[in-house]
Tab-separated table of C-alpha atoms in Angstrom:
chain	number	residue	atom	x	y	z
A	1	MET	CA	-28.917	24.867	19.576
A	2	ARG	CA	-30.339	26.651	22.633
A	3	PRO	CA	-32.451	24.722	24.590
A	4	GLU	CA	-35.323	26.907	24.034
A	5	ASP	CA	-34.905	25.824	20.000
A	6	GLU	CA	-34.830	22.612	20.379
A	7	LEU	CA	-37.983	20.301	19.348
A	8	GLY	CA	-39.136	16.721	18.176
A	9	VAL	CA	-37.325	14.065	18.291
A	10	LEU	CA	-34.141	14.083	18.506
A	11	ILE	CA	-30.836	11.208	18.186
A	12	GLU	CA	-27.996	11.207	20.121
A	13	SER	CA	-26.370	7.933	19.774
A	14	GLY	CA	-26.928	4.596	17.792
A	15	LEU	CA	-26.279	5.910	14.150
A	16	SER	CA	-24.670	9.244	12.366
A	17	ASP	CA	-24.108	9.849	8.288
A	18	TRP	CA	-22.096	8.104	6.169
A	19	GLN	CA	-21.834	4.947	8.754
A	20	ILE	CA	-21.736	1.416	7.463
A	21	LEU	CA	-22.225	-1.201	10.082
A	22	GLN	CA	-20.741	-4.147	9.989
A	23	GLN	CA	-23.589	-6.594	9.005
A	24	ASP	CA	-23.437	-10.410	11.420
A	25	GLU	CA	-22.861	-14.436	9.275
A	26	SER	CA	-26.622	-13.940	8.378
A	27	GLY	CA	-26.387	-10.709	6.559
A	28	HIS	CA	-28.353	-7.949	8.524
A	29	ALA	CA	-27.501	-6.020	11.160
A	30	ALA	CA	-28.932	-4.772	14.824
A	31	LEU	CA	-28.524	-1.111	15.757
A	32	GLN	CA	-29.903	0.213	18.652
A	33	LEU	CA	-30.393	3.522	18.969
A	34	ARG	CA	-30.745	6.244	21.747
A	35	GLY	CA	-32.003	9.248	22.260
A	36	ARG	CA	-34.705	12.393	24.243
A	37	TRP	CA	-38.402	14.227	22.601
A	38	VAL	CA	-39.376	17.771	23.441
A	39	TYR	CA	-42.491	19.793	23.051
A	40	PRO	CA	-43.292	22.581	24.567
A	41	GLU	CA	-46.988	22.792	24.954
A	42	ALA	CA	-49.438	20.282	26.398
A	43	PHE	CA	-50.766	17.260	24.940
A	44	LYS	CA	-51.814	13.748	26.194
A	45	LYS	CA	-49.968	11.509	24.984
A	46	ALA	CA	-46.491	11.411	22.781
A	47	VAL	CA	-44.762	8.246	20.836
A	48	VAL	CA	-41.576	8.143	19.357
A	49	TYR	CA	-41.302	6.571	15.806
A	50	VAL	CA	-38.511	5.155	14.320
A	51	ARG	CA	-37.840	3.440	10.819
A	52	LEU	CA	-35.778	3.165	8.311
A	53	VAL	CA	-35.584	3.607	4.612
A	54	ARG	CA	-33.838	3.218	1.187
A	55	GLU	CA	-32.242	6.851	0.164
A	56	ALA	CA	-32.702	5.955	-3.634
A	57	SER	CA	-36.468	5.628	-2.975
A	58	GLY	CA	-38.230	6.180	0.192
A	59	GLU	CA	-39.620	2.720	0.266
A	60	ALA	CA	-39.351	0.506	3.888
A	61	LEU	CA	-36.237	-1.436	4.002
A	62	SER	CA	-39.053	-4.080	5.771
A	63	LEU	CA	-41.952	-4.242	7.864
A	64	GLU	CA	-39.358	-4.246	11.172
A	65	CYS	CA	-38.127	-1.613	9.880
A	66	ASP	CA	-40.948	0.325	9.096
A	67	TRP	CA	-42.096	3.060	11.830
A	68	ARG	CA	-41.296	0.967	14.531
A	69	ARG	CA	-42.507	2.015	18.090
A	70	ALA	CA	-39.323	3.291	20.286
A	71	LEU	CA	-40.029	2.693	23.933
A	72	THR	CA	-40.438	6.435	25.301
A	73	ARG	CA	-41.143	7.460	27.889
A	74	LYS	CA	-41.697	10.498	29.644
A	75	ASN	CA	-38.822	11.972	31.813
A	76	GLY	CA	-38.390	13.131	27.741
A	77	THR	CA	-36.212	10.076	26.882
A	78	TRP	CA	-36.353	7.258	24.210
A	79	THR	CA	-34.800	4.272	22.739
A	80	CYS	CA	-34.853	1.477	19.859
A	81	ARG	CA	-33.520	-1.490	18.581
A	82	LEU	CA	-34.294	-2.023	14.533
A	83	GLN	CA	-33.322	-5.495	13.323
A	84	GLY	CA	-32.567	-7.551	10.389
A	85	ILE	CA	-31.914	-4.152	9.060
A	86	PRO	CA	-30.121	-6.453	5.658
A	87	ALA	CA	-26.926	-6.050	4.568
A	88	GLY	CA	-27.202	-2.980	1.315
A	89	GLY	CA	-27.694	0.387	1.261
A	90	LEU	CA	-28.538	3.696	0.851
A	91	TYR	CA	-30.530	3.719	3.887
A	92	ARG	CA	-31.807	6.716	5.887
A	93	LEU	CA	-32.829	6.727	9.404
A	94	GLU	CA	-35.481	9.015	9.776
A	95	THR	CA	-37.982	9.309	13.295
A	96	CYS	CA	-40.608	11.388	14.538
A	97	LEU	CA	-42.536	12.245	17.538
A	98	ASN	CA	-46.553	11.505	17.088
A	99	LEU	CA	-48.713	13.421	19.362
A	100	ASP	CA	-52.179	12.237	20.314
A	101	GLY	CA	-52.384	9.428	18.249
A	102	GLY	CA	-52.366	11.225	15.182
A	103	ALA	CA	-51.722	9.935	11.774
A	104	ILE	CA	-47.737	9.184	11.685
A	105	GLU	CA	-47.298	10.714	8.123
A	106	TRP	CA	-48.350	14.143	9.918
A	107	SER	CA	-46.190	13.810	13.532
A	108	MET	CA	-44.372	16.233	14.986
A	109	ARG	CA	-40.658	16.465	12.642
A	110	GLY	CA	-37.427	14.146	14.099
A	111	ASP	CA	-33.741	13.998	13.358
A	112	MET	CA	-32.500	11.964	10.795
A	113	ARG	CA	-29.527	10.015	9.515
A	114	HIS	CA	-28.874	9.399	6.002
A	115	HIS	CA	-26.087	7.821	3.355
A	116	VAL	CA	-26.065	5.100	5.472
A	117	GLY	CA	-25.575	1.038	5.147
A	118	VAL	CA	-25.132	-2.110	6.083
A	119	GLY	CA	-22.060	-4.043	4.734
A	120	ASP	CA	-18.237	-5.253	5.440
A	121	ILE	CA	-15.529	-2.850	6.971
A	122	TRP	CA	-11.866	-4.255	6.429
A	123	ILE	CA	-9.275	-2.337	9.045
A	124	LEU	CA	-6.110	-1.257	7.170
A	125	SER	CA	-3.440	-1.456	9.117
A	126	GLY	CA	0.047	-1.747	8.520
A	127	GLN	CA	3.469	1.771	7.896
A	128	SER	CA	3.301	4.058	4.703
A	129	ASN	CA	2.774	1.929	1.390
A	130	SER	CA	-0.405	1.077	2.942
A	131	GLU	CA	-1.213	4.508	4.464
A	132	GLY	CA	-0.528	5.725	0.735
A	133	HIS	CA	2.294	7.912	-0.479
A	134	GLY	CA	1.634	7.290	-4.438
A	135	ARG	CA	1.497	11.561	-5.194
A	136	SER	CA	1.121	10.804	-9.155
A	137	PRO	CA	-1.948	11.702	-10.717
A	138	VAL	CA	-4.717	9.335	-11.194
A	139	GLU	CA	-8.594	8.878	-11.531
A	140	ASP	CA	-9.709	6.758	-8.033
A	141	GLY	CA	-12.559	9.282	-7.292
A	142	PRO	CA	-14.792	8.850	-3.845
A	143	GLU	CA	-18.101	6.794	-5.163
A	144	LEU	CA	-21.082	6.558	-3.008
A	145	GLY	CA	-21.176	2.884	-0.941
A	146	VAL	CA	-17.782	3.316	0.368
A	147	HIS	CA	-16.964	5.425	3.315
A	148	VAL	CA	-14.687	5.506	6.175
A	149	LEU	CA	-14.594	6.520	9.464
A	150	ARG	CA	-12.219	9.334	10.222
A	151	ALA	CA	-9.533	10.139	12.289
A	152	SER	CA	-11.896	12.739	13.644
A	153	GLY	CA	-14.652	9.769	14.618
A	154	GLN	CA	-16.816	10.795	12.104
A	155	TRP	CA	-18.371	8.401	8.959
A	156	ALA	CA	-17.730	10.211	5.608
A	157	LEU	CA	-18.133	9.226	1.696
A	158	ALA	CA	-13.776	7.979	1.445
A	159	THR	CA	-11.608	9.869	0.203
A	160	HIS	CA	-8.044	10.244	-0.642
A	161	PRO	CA	-5.910	10.557	1.400
A	162	LEU	CA	-7.836	7.683	4.008
A	163	ASN	CA	-5.223	8.051	6.568
A	164	ASP	CA	-6.204	12.175	6.932
A	165	ALA	CA	-5.107	13.377	10.982
A	166	THR	CA	-7.457	15.931	10.296
A	167	ASP	CA	-9.336	16.384	14.023
A	168	THR	CA	-7.593	13.196	15.035
A	169	LEU	CA	-8.546	10.589	18.132
A	170	TYR	CA	-6.594	8.417	17.755
A	171	PRO	CA	-2.910	10.297	17.230
A	172	ALA	CA	-1.043	7.086	17.690
A	173	ASN	CA	-1.041	6.830	13.593
A	174	ARG	CA	-0.906	10.660	13.646
A	175	ILE	CA	2.006	11.184	10.765
A	176	TYR	CA	4.581	13.376	10.549
A	177	CYS	CA	3.505	14.951	6.964
A	178	ASN	CA	0.139	14.647	4.731
A	179	PRO	CA	-0.351	11.020	2.496
A	180	SER	CA	-1.561	11.222	-0.234
A	181	HIS	CA	-2.852	7.890	-2.333
A	182	SER	CA	-3.455	4.454	-1.006
A	183	PRO	CA	-4.388	1.046	-2.720
A	184	TRP	CA	-7.571	0.859	-0.737
A	185	LEU	CA	-9.970	3.354	-2.173
A	186	HIS	CA	-10.389	1.002	-5.080
A	187	PHE	CA	-10.243	-1.616	-3.316
A	188	ALA	CA	-13.532	-1.121	-1.788
A	189	LYS	CA	-15.154	-0.379	-4.760
A	190	LEU	CA	-13.874	-3.737	-6.530
A	191	LEU	CA	-15.539	-5.370	-3.319
A	192	ARG	CA	-19.008	-2.934	-2.695
A	193	ARG	CA	-19.381	-3.586	-7.507
A	194	GLU	CA	-18.694	-7.347	-7.411
A	195	LEU	CA	-21.150	-7.967	-3.776
A	196	GLY	CA	-22.998	-4.833	-4.269
A	197	TYR	CA	-23.473	-4.734	-0.140
A	198	PRO	CA	-21.851	-0.737	1.132
A	199	ILE	CA	-18.058	-1.217	2.328
A	200	GLY	CA	-16.986	0.786	5.576
A	201	LEU	CA	-13.085	1.755	5.838
A	202	ILE	CA	-10.727	1.926	9.045
A	203	PRO	CA	-7.035	4.096	8.267
A	204	ALA	CA	-5.277	2.743	11.247
A	205	SER	CA	-2.422	2.351	9.260
A	206	LEU	CA	1.454	4.298	10.425
A	207	GLY	CA	4.352	5.113	8.118
A	208	ALA	CA	7.490	3.910	9.520
A	209	SER	CA	5.842	1.268	12.112
A	210	PRO	CA	7.796	-1.507	13.030
A	211	LEU	CA	5.570	-4.858	13.419
A	212	ALA	CA	6.359	-4.526	17.128
A	213	ALA	CA	4.287	-1.799	17.193
A	214	TRP	CA	1.189	-4.257	16.794
A	215	HIS	CA	2.265	-6.939	18.625
A	216	ARG	CA	1.796	-6.352	22.668
A	217	LYS	CA	3.965	-8.704	24.006
A	218	THR	CA	6.490	-6.438	21.807
A	219	ASP	CA	5.131	-2.882	22.474
A	220	GLY	CA	1.371	-2.355	20.838
A	221	TYR	CA	0.974	0.516	20.947
A	222	LEU	CA	-0.409	1.191	16.706
A	223	PHE	CA	-2.715	-2.888	18.172
A	224	ALA	CA	-4.180	-1.019	21.423
A	225	ASN	CA	-4.824	2.442	19.217
A	226	MET	CA	-6.223	0.220	16.010
A	227	LEU	CA	-8.538	-1.773	18.602
A	228	ASN	CA	-10.608	0.996	19.295
A	229	TYR	CA	-10.317	2.478	16.219
A	230	VAL	CA	-12.523	-0.719	15.205
A	231	ARG	CA	-14.249	-1.073	18.598
A	232	ALA	CA	-15.425	2.636	17.381
A	233	ALA	CA	-16.428	1.962	13.973
A	234	GLY	CA	-18.578	-1.081	15.954
A	235	GLY	CA	-17.005	-3.955	13.632
A	236	SER	CA	-14.844	-5.159	11.119
A	237	ARG	CA	-15.049	-8.039	8.234
A	238	GLY	CA	-11.099	-8.661	8.255
A	239	VAL	CA	-7.834	-6.817	7.742
A	240	ALA	CA	-5.422	-5.108	4.616
A	241	TRP	CA	-2.313	-5.565	6.004
A	242	TYR	CA	0.969	-3.997	3.610
A	243	GLN	CA	3.680	-3.908	5.997
A	244	GLY	CA	8.082	-4.982	6.612
A	245	GLU	CA	10.080	-2.979	5.289
A	246	SER	CA	11.287	-2.202	8.712
A	247	ASP	CA	11.731	-5.680	9.511
A	248	ILE	CA	15.148	-5.741	7.617
A	249	GLY	CA	17.047	-6.272	10.288
A	250	VAL	CA	18.481	-9.449	11.755
A	251	GLU	CA	16.757	-9.746	14.565
A	252	GLN	CA	13.216	-9.054	13.273
A	253	ARG	CA	13.321	-10.340	9.451
A	254	HIS	CA	14.397	-13.845	11.180
A	255	SER	CA	11.129	-13.524	13.744
A	256	TYR	CA	9.302	-11.878	11.712
A	257	ALA	CA	6.936	-14.870	10.214
A	258	ARG	CA	6.261	-16.415	14.016
A	259	ARG	CA	5.540	-12.168	15.447
A	260	PHE	CA	2.742	-11.782	12.901
A	261	GLY	CA	1.446	-15.049	13.695
A	262	GLU	CA	1.330	-13.784	17.073
A	263	PHE	CA	-0.494	-10.684	16.031
A	264	VAL	CA	-3.028	-11.432	14.100
A	265	ALA	CA	-3.909	-14.007	16.233
A	266	ASP	CA	-4.387	-11.527	19.277
A	267	LEU	CA	-6.122	-9.822	16.558
A	268	ARG	CA	-9.145	-12.958	15.751
A	269	ARG	CA	-8.462	-13.316	19.392
A	270	SER	CA	-9.831	-9.785	20.388
A	271	LEU	CA	-12.242	-8.940	17.797
A	272	LYS	CA	-13.040	-12.770	18.027
A	273	ARG	CA	-12.975	-13.970	14.754
A	274	GLU	CA	-11.018	-17.242	14.819
A	275	ASP	CA	-11.623	-16.727	10.727
A	276	LEU	CA	-10.438	-13.396	10.295
A	277	PRO	CA	-9.198	-12.630	6.559
A	278	VAL	CA	-5.975	-10.997	6.655
A	279	ILE	CA	-5.246	-10.227	3.061
A	280	THR	CA	-1.094	-8.982	2.931
A	281	VAL	CA	1.225	-7.045	0.282
A	282	GLN	CA	4.017	-8.628	-0.874
A	283	LEU	CA	7.646	-5.918	-0.537
A	284	ASN	CA	7.728	-4.082	-3.406
A	285	ARG	CA	10.776	-2.969	-4.689
A	286	TYR	CA	13.496	-0.054	-2.577
A	287	ILE	CA	16.171	1.372	-4.563
A	288	GLY	CA	16.799	3.832	-1.506
A	289	GLN	CA	19.819	5.753	-0.091
A	290	ASP	CA	21.551	2.654	1.637
A	291	PHE	CA	20.988	-0.066	-1.136
A	292	ASP	CA	24.047	-1.211	-1.671
A	293	ALA	CA	23.827	-2.853	2.070
A	294	VAL	CA	24.554	-6.842	0.995
A	295	GLU	CA	22.274	-7.242	4.235
A	296	MET	CA	19.429	-5.185	3.290
A	297	HIS	CA	19.495	-7.538	0.593
A	298	ARG	CA	19.126	-10.224	2.429
A	299	GLY	CA	16.895	-8.480	4.777
A	300	TRP	CA	14.445	-7.606	1.793
A	301	GLU	CA	14.368	-10.866	0.436
A	302	ALA	CA	13.939	-12.644	4.247
A	303	ILE	CA	10.650	-10.330	4.700
A	304	ARG	CA	8.842	-12.041	1.199
A	305	GLU	CA	10.017	-15.079	1.975
A	306	ALA	CA	8.022	-15.066	5.212
A	307	GLN	CA	4.911	-12.541	4.078
A	308	ARG	CA	4.745	-16.470	1.601
A	309	GLN	CA	5.370	-18.947	4.670
A	310	LEU	CA	2.809	-17.561	6.385
A	311	ALA	CA	0.521	-17.241	3.466
A	312	ARG	CA	0.930	-21.338	3.877
A	313	ARG	CA	-0.080	-21.550	7.181
A	314	ASP	CA	-3.154	-19.945	7.774
A	315	PRO	CA	-5.757	-20.826	5.604
A	316	HIS	CA	-7.221	-16.977	6.137
A	317	VAL	CA	-3.808	-15.553	5.341
A	318	PHE	CA	-3.713	-14.099	1.876
A	319	VAL	CA	-0.553	-12.673	0.195
A	320	VAL	CA	-0.154	-10.855	-3.124
A	321	ALA	CA	2.538	-9.603	-5.323
A	322	SER	CA	3.476	-5.782	-5.535
A	323	PHE	CA	5.467	-6.097	-8.588
A	324	GLY	CA	4.689	-4.959	-11.919
A	325	ALA	CA	3.429	-1.349	-8.996
A	326	LEU	CA	5.815	2.093	-10.121
A	327	LEU	CA	7.792	3.504	-6.881
A	328	ALA	CA	7.161	7.500	-6.600
A	329	ASP	CA	10.177	7.810	-4.581
A	330	GLY	CA	13.136	4.931	-3.785
A	331	ILE	CA	10.014	2.975	-1.340
A	332	HIS	CA	6.725	4.216	-1.402
A	333	ASN	CA	4.564	2.989	-4.904
A	334	ASP	CA	2.988	5.408	-7.635
A	335	ALA	CA	-0.553	5.964	-7.567
A	336	ALA	CA	-0.998	3.829	-10.572
A	337	GLY	CA	1.015	1.234	-8.883
A	338	ASN	CA	-1.275	1.738	-5.759
A	339	MET	CA	-4.969	0.724	-8.312
A	340	LEU	CA	-2.903	-2.748	-9.343
A	341	ILE	CA	-2.071	-3.664	-6.066
A	342	GLY	CA	-6.308	-2.512	-5.156
A	343	ARG	CA	-7.196	-4.898	-7.326
A	344	ARG	CA	-5.168	-7.883	-6.590
A	345	ALA	CA	-6.193	-7.582	-2.807
A	346	ALA	CA	-9.616	-7.389	-4.020
A	347	ALA	CA	-9.323	-10.123	-6.003
A	348	ALA	CA	-7.298	-11.567	-2.903
A	349	ALA	CA	-10.602	-10.874	-0.364
A	350	LEU	CA	-13.511	-11.856	-3.255
A	351	GLY	CA	-11.817	-15.471	-4.162
A	352	GLY	CA	-10.141	-16.023	-0.158
A	353	ALA	CA	-12.418	-14.689	2.128
A	354	HIS	CA	-15.998	-15.412	-0.316
A	355	GLY	CA	-15.092	-18.336	-2.475
A	356	ARG	CA	-15.655	-17.021	-5.511
A	357	LYS	CA	-13.986	-18.702	-8.518
A	358	LEU	CA	-11.904	-15.955	-10.194
A	359	LYS	CA	-7.989	-15.370	-10.355
A	360	TYR	CA	-6.502	-14.522	-6.819
A	361	LEU	CA	-3.994	-17.258	-6.352
A	362	HIS	CA	0.073	-15.636	-7.849
A	363	PRO	CA	1.988	-18.434	-8.878
A	364	ASP	CA	4.390	-20.443	-5.901
A	365	CYS	CA	6.921	-22.116	-6.368
A	366	THR	CA	6.726	-25.054	-4.769
A	367	SER	CA	9.765	-28.088	-5.512
A	368	ALA	CA	14.069	-26.301	-7.006
A	369	ARG	CA	15.612	-29.217	-7.936
A	370	ALA	CA	19.354	-29.480	-9.668
A	371	LYS	CA	20.301	-32.200	-11.867
A	372	GLY	CA	23.321	-31.199	-12.934
A	373	THR	CA	24.223	-27.207	-14.374
A	374	CYS	CA	20.817	-27.637	-14.370
A	375	LEU	CA	17.932	-25.976	-11.962
A	376	GLU	CA	14.019	-27.449	-12.379
A	377	LEU	CA	10.965	-24.861	-10.704
A	378	ARG	CA	8.478	-25.996	-9.925
A	379	PHE	CA	4.952	-23.484	-9.640
A	380	ALA	CA	1.986	-23.987	-7.707
A	381	HIS	CA	-1.473	-22.146	-9.152
A	382	VAL	CA	-0.745	-22.334	-12.643
A	383	ASP	CA	-3.759	-21.603	-14.065
A	384	THR	CA	-2.943	-21.753	-17.918
A	385	ARG	CA	1.135	-21.732	-18.212
A	386	LEU	CA	3.877	-19.374	-16.703
A	387	HIS	CA	4.810	-16.232	-19.777
A	388	PHE	CA	8.135	-14.553	-19.750
A	389	GLU	CA	9.365	-13.441	-23.263
A	390	ASN	CA	12.993	-12.516	-21.555
A	391	ASN	CA	15.935	-13.212	-23.447
A	392	ILE	CA	17.950	-10.797	-21.537
A	393	ALA	CA	21.134	-12.136	-20.136
A	394	ALA	CA	20.769	-8.763	-17.211
A	395	GLN	CA	17.243	-10.017	-16.394
A	396	ILE	CA	17.122	-13.044	-15.109
A	397	PRO	CA	14.984	-12.674	-11.221
A	398	PHE	CA	16.590	-15.222	-9.844
A	399	ALA	CA	19.556	-15.560	-7.825
A	400	VAL	CA	21.870	-18.948	-6.365
A	401	ARG	CA	22.981	-18.932	-4.327
A	402	ASP	CA	25.201	-21.759	-2.592
A	403	ASP	CA	28.085	-22.014	0.432
A	404	ALA	CA	30.634	-20.993	-2.199
A	405	GLY	CA	28.789	-17.703	-3.419
A	406	ALA	CA	26.625	-16.663	-5.987
A	407	VAL	CA	26.272	-19.062	-9.034
A	408	GLU	CA	26.249	-17.625	-12.479
A	409	ILE	CA	22.605	-18.507	-14.237
A	410	THR	CA	23.357	-17.731	-17.483
A	411	GLY	CA	19.878	-18.331	-19.143
A	412	TRP	CA	16.542	-19.153	-18.208
A	413	SER	CA	13.673	-21.304	-20.455
A	414	ALA	CA	10.080	-23.125	-19.747
A	415	SER	CA	9.750	-26.017	-18.757
A	416	GLY	CA	6.333	-27.030	-19.114
A	417	PRO	CA	2.743	-24.479	-18.220
A	418	ASP	CA	4.411	-24.442	-14.319
A	419	GLY	CA	7.844	-24.778	-15.094
A	420	LEU	CA	10.956	-23.154	-15.563
A	421	GLN	CA	14.370	-24.239	-16.122
A	422	LEU	CA	17.268	-22.150	-14.524
A	423	HIS	CA	21.149	-22.992	-16.795
A	424	LEU	CA	24.325	-23.079	-14.574
A	425	ALA	CA	27.385	-22.046	-15.176
A	426	ARG	CA	29.162	-24.599	-12.287
A	427	GLU	CA	27.427	-26.675	-10.384
A	428	LEU	CA	25.871	-26.761	-6.890
A	429	GLY	CA	27.480	-27.003	-3.643
A	430	ALA	CA	25.820	-28.343	-0.096
A	431	ASN	CA	22.851	-25.236	1.197
A	432	ALA	CA	21.321	-23.906	-1.898
A	433	VAL	CA	19.246	-21.817	-2.327
A	434	VAL	CA	16.983	-20.349	-5.236
A	435	THR	CA	15.410	-16.536	-4.667
A	436	GLY	CA	12.882	-16.003	-6.824
A	437	ALA	CA	12.495	-11.598	-8.018
A	438	PRO	CA	15.860	-11.456	-5.496
A	439	SER	CA	17.307	-7.982	-3.771
A	440	ALA	CA	15.681	-5.332	-2.029
A	441	CYS	CA	15.193	-4.471	-6.177
A	442	PRO	CA	14.864	-7.132	-8.739
A	443	PRO	CA	14.785	-7.108	-12.101
A	444	THR	CA	11.409	-6.305	-14.351
A	445	SER	CA	10.910	-8.781	-15.678
A	446	ILE	CA	9.605	-11.128	-13.415
A	447	PRO	CA	6.579	-14.625	-14.680
A	448	CYS	CA	3.752	-14.050	-14.695
A	449	ASP	CA	1.011	-16.632	-15.035
A	450	ILE	CA	-0.962	-15.732	-18.474
A	451	SER	CA	-4.313	-16.331	-16.620
A	452	GLY	CA	-4.428	-12.707	-14.663
A	453	TYR	CA	-1.024	-12.017	-15.503
A	454	LEU	CA	-0.216	-12.811	-11.645
A	455	PRO	CA	3.150	-12.529	-11.522
A	456	MET	CA	5.365	-14.870	-9.147
A	457	LEU	CA	5.504	-14.288	-5.126
A	458	GLY	CA	9.239	-13.706	-3.747
A	459	PHE	CA	10.707	-16.979	-2.661
A	460	THR	CA	13.864	-18.682	-0.956
A	461	GLN	CA	13.461	-21.512	-1.756
A	462	LYS	CA	16.109	-25.214	-1.075
A	463	ILE	CA	17.687	-26.743	-3.664
A	464	GLU	CA	17.084	-30.858	-3.677
A	465	GLY	CA	19.947	-32.211	-5.623
A	466	ARG	CA	23.393	-31.165	-7.182
A	467	SER	CA	26.597	-32.139	-8.236
A	468	GLY	CA	24.789	-33.726	-10.751
A	469	ALA	CA	23.041	-36.129	-8.987
A	470	ALA	CA	19.915	-37.695	-10.252
A	471	GLY	CA	17.400	-35.057	-9.660
């Protein structure tokens, strides 16, 4: 626009179309606006006014938000702070230039901002299954009230792919090839429907990124990139995290839990929120080119166990299983699988971060005790009963090992609503462990709680008792 064409109130900073403001603990947000005002003809007095209305009806949100008088300076600038903006939306921001005390409704025009809301903003971090490569078709379209801060720095209606790097201001997490479908749009839509206010998303993931890229004591370049992204958004309510495939090496997997804990603590300090919730996704299956490498399978199991333990140690870290999600290729979940993961992550956010009374905790092995050739497993978070309905020997989703090597499992059966018995071909020796959902590609028959049909978490549990000792 040419300077001679400018007229009325101009908004220069503070709010953009589609923006989601992060609410505070009271369920409100504040807004600091700045701009200029222009009127070329003679007048005695000019005052800028600002208001927020409900987009659907045009009704002012409250008296606090209805035609508030801005600080209007003679040099042609203005500022205004709106407080007590309630969670909800979508809203419209309106401005006007009142000349010589006339009726406000017939004041000179001013800029507007459309489709804005107050709610929660979630950071999307991790590697390729977080940025999303589910290339199979699925119905998961956009929805008003679920918006994304694009890499271009512009807020927009959230659509796939969320990690679109067009005109990016954040090249650190720009990937080589375009992403596609991820779990997080469905996740956000479910949160919006249940919570009743808008959800904003910050897509900061990068395919193939190791934890070191998010860990500032090691490297942390993606951590710095993520913080810049979050600051541009104005804050965050929580983190959805899906990562670990790049840390299955011997050194990386043994330090994964410690480094992840340090990453979370660093993020909480940086965002000044000690209870920042982090929802993690336990690794799904892998059927890539190095599938026959024994250490690769051990690495996949070790990362799953680290992810399980992280949620046990930190009351604000929640882990969801990805079992049941099919693959689009050797390592990436397909679109339908992403929908499944998004639903489980939303349940974890609602139940864990918001305290809703719903099923979100997966069955979790708490003990493994051997008596002779019988191994008894017990699980927490079973609200009805464990369901498996499988008698196919080749589909037993457990592995038992001791110092002598693998122990054949000849069968398995239920042992009460929260227990399973594994029948072994021999008695156990020293240092025996049992792994649930073993290898990089476990069997498909993962036991689940029929309340919600949530599968058990993958685990590696030390076995107590052996060689016929009492259990």
